């Protein structure tokens, strides 16, 4: 097929205008109207750089009667190309009746879910072990913290079926390179499981929380139907390693599971499991991550600033943003996991700690916009080895718990007070969405001085990019510490740990992904590497 990009049309254009624009672009390379069999929209984005004239931008794939001639005539012309093969091709397939040791996947977040699905589709009947509960029961536990300040350390916003991304905005994009179009496989599987079809063509697709819950259940059913198995409330507590090779897993149920192939997709919050890996000598190293707060504004302020008179337009939806400021103390301050029309959520997995994050529903219709506003830090800021970043996170999360009042309320401050360096004694027109509640206070001791200074400097600067960003009543809550993994479980080109054969560190916790989409893609790649090792051949 022929791919045409940069097809630009105004908002509210009729379907006929798109048909006409495609025909016009085809005419430019000599294709007559009857030479087109059909076209499909591969991608739709909006270009809001000029607020008074927001445009929709399309990439379309055209099926032509005579593609060979069109390909010759488009040579050298910008914005024409050949549609790549985006179908997923399995790298290996188990022969019927294959019954050698079954591969095991630890963790059922997006990485473990996709690793498990691909292994199941290749006929390898994986066993997935998940410390948390099945998604419906887990939802009740998660709400237990939000509504009643009761935390279940093994079933919460970080742990349980679906992993950390289940109660989220469900953003499905990433800046990673994806030359094999594995992201397409991720989106196709999500649509099969009930995601809205628009995720296949919107440039910044998202799913929202409620749909994710039922999708995860459907994907589990698919894995079961293919001979896989999922065990909930089963934590991996130790590894059995012999001569540098993985030989089994000790489980919280008392069982020792024999296996030679393990995908380690444990996410960035499995701190006890990281310690267990360290105790077993698995090679870990510290890595940079970020610390900061969540900021909340009325969504209408963000919409107006980004879309001007088109604020609220149905094709634009609730506006998002991505901002960065390089502070004079050398730190980068940037927005993280922005959730338009969403809520700030309590995201701790450990008692006596407070952590913020954000989520939304598909409609993104809540009154506030929220985003992490975070500062990059490196292992130089927390010296002490591979697990030192975890202790650093814990320190600030405990401090937030204390500042919030010791009842899982988050400490919060009006932006005007934060910039002026005075405590907030009450909140203003922006009502924070974090549950169970927010305690107005002084956030200046909630994070290291260099983080506070950098954010204080950044807010008025970011207001120059998004009018209203530093509005006095905007609210900061915190702390935002689980931005990415504080360590990496280094692996070789064959995706196995550098010092334990048969162990495949994967996803966000291993430091090889950031977000749902890239974690899912990493899960596919690791499953493929495992299958090639196990079956020792490529599919025909
Ligand atoms: P996880 O999703 O963390 O999954 C790891 C799983 O392993 C967990 O279920 C855990 O219970 C299990 N586990 C850990 N240790 C063990 C053990 N010893 N034994 C058995 N099981 C174990 N990303 C986006 O791209 N878009 C968003 O909109 C978005 N919003 C977010 C909102 C919130 C509130 C949160 C918390 C995160 C959000 N993220 C978002 C980040 C995203 O969720 C993560 O990047 C992603 O889930 C990482 O996937 P993963 O599979 O690597 O790890």
Short mmCIF file of N, CA and C in Angstrom, two decimals, residues 6-26 36 39 41 55-56 58 60:
data_model
loop_
_atom_site.label_atom_id
_atom_site.label_comp_id
_atom_site.label_asym_id
_atom_site.label_seq_id
_atom_site.Cartn_x
_atom_site.Cartn_y
_atom_site.Cartn_z
N UNK A 6 1.10 13.99 6.25
CA UNK A 6 0.92 15.45 6.21
C UNK A 6 -0.32 15.87 5.41
N UNK A 7 -1.41 15.13 5.56
CA UNK A 7 -2.69 15.56 4.97
C UNK A 7 -3.36 16.43 6.03
N UNK A 8 -3.42 17.75 5.79
CA UNK A 8 -3.90 18.67 6.83
C UNK A 8 -5.25 19.25 6.47
N UNK A 9 -6.15 19.24 7.46
CA UNK A 9 -7.49 19.79 7.23
C UNK A 9 -7.94 20.54 8.48
N UNK A 10 -8.87 21.50 8.31
CA UNK A 10 -9.33 22.23 9.50
C UNK A 10 -10.19 21.35 10.40
N UNK A 11 -10.30 21.74 11.67
CA UNK A 11 -11.23 21.05 12.57
C UNK A 11 -12.63 21.13 11.96
N UNK A 12 -13.48 20.17 12.23
CA UNK A 12 -14.87 20.16 11.75
C UNK A 12 -15.00 19.97 10.25
N UNK A 13 -13.95 19.50 9.60
CA UNK A 13 -14.09 19.28 8.16
C UNK A 13 -15.03 18.08 7.94
N UNK A 14 -15.80 18.10 6.83
CA UNK A 14 -16.63 16.92 6.54
C UNK A 14 -15.77 15.77 6.01
N UNK A 15 -16.31 14.54 6.06
CA UNK A 15 -15.59 13.37 5.54
C UNK A 15 -15.17 13.59 4.09
N UNK A 16 -16.06 14.25 3.33
CA UNK A 16 -15.77 14.47 1.91
C UNK A 16 -14.49 15.26 1.70
N UNK A 17 -14.18 16.15 2.66
CA UNK A 17 -12.96 16.96 2.52
C UNK A 17 -11.73 16.07 2.61
N UNK A 18 -11.80 15.05 3.47
CA UNK A 18 -10.66 14.14 3.57
C UNK A 18 -10.53 13.32 2.28
N UNK A 19 -11.69 12.84 1.78
CA UNK A 19 -11.67 12.09 0.50
C UNK A 19 -11.00 12.95 -0.58
N UNK A 20 -11.41 14.21 -0.63
CA UNK A 20 -10.90 15.10 -1.69
C UNK A 20 -9.40 15.34 -1.51
N UNK A 21 -8.99 15.51 -0.25
CA UNK A 21 -7.56 15.78 0.00
C UNK A 21 -6.72 14.57 -0.41
N UNK A 22 -7.22 13.37 -0.13
CA UNK A 22 -6.47 12.16 -0.50
C UNK A 22 -6.38 12.06 -2.02
N UNK A 23 -7.50 12.31 -2.70
CA UNK A 23 -7.48 12.25 -4.17
C UNK A 23 -6.52 13.28 -4.74
N UNK A 24 -6.48 14.47 -4.12
CA UNK A 24 -5.59 15.53 -4.63
C UNK A 24 -4.13 15.10 -4.48
N UNK A 25 -3.82 14.49 -3.34
CA UNK A 25 -2.43 14.06 -3.14
C UNK A 25 -2.08 12.90 -4.10
N UNK A 26 -3.07 12.05 -4.38
CA UNK A 26 -2.82 10.97 -5.34
C UNK A 26 -2.62 11.54 -6.75
N UNK A 36 -7.82 4.45 -7.15
CA UNK A 36 -7.82 4.18 -5.71
C UNK A 36 -8.91 3.15 -5.39
N UNK A 39 -8.99 3.74 1.01
CA UNK A 39 -7.93 4.20 1.89
C UNK A 39 -8.38 4.07 3.34
N UNK A 41 -7.37 5.46 7.49
CA UNK A 41 -6.58 6.41 8.27
C UNK A 41 -5.65 5.61 9.18
N UNK A 55 -5.32 22.51 13.29
CA UNK A 55 -5.55 21.60 12.14
C UNK A 55 -5.52 20.15 12.60
N UNK A 56 -6.28 19.32 11.86
CA UNK A 56 -6.14 17.86 12.03
C UNK A 56 -5.15 17.39 10.97
N UNK A 58 -3.44 14.05 9.09
CA UNK A 58 -3.68 12.61 8.86
C UNK A 58 -2.49 11.95 8.18
N UNK A 60 -2.50 8.50 5.83
CA UNK A 60 -3.45 7.53 5.29
C UNK A 60 -2.71 6.46 4.48
#
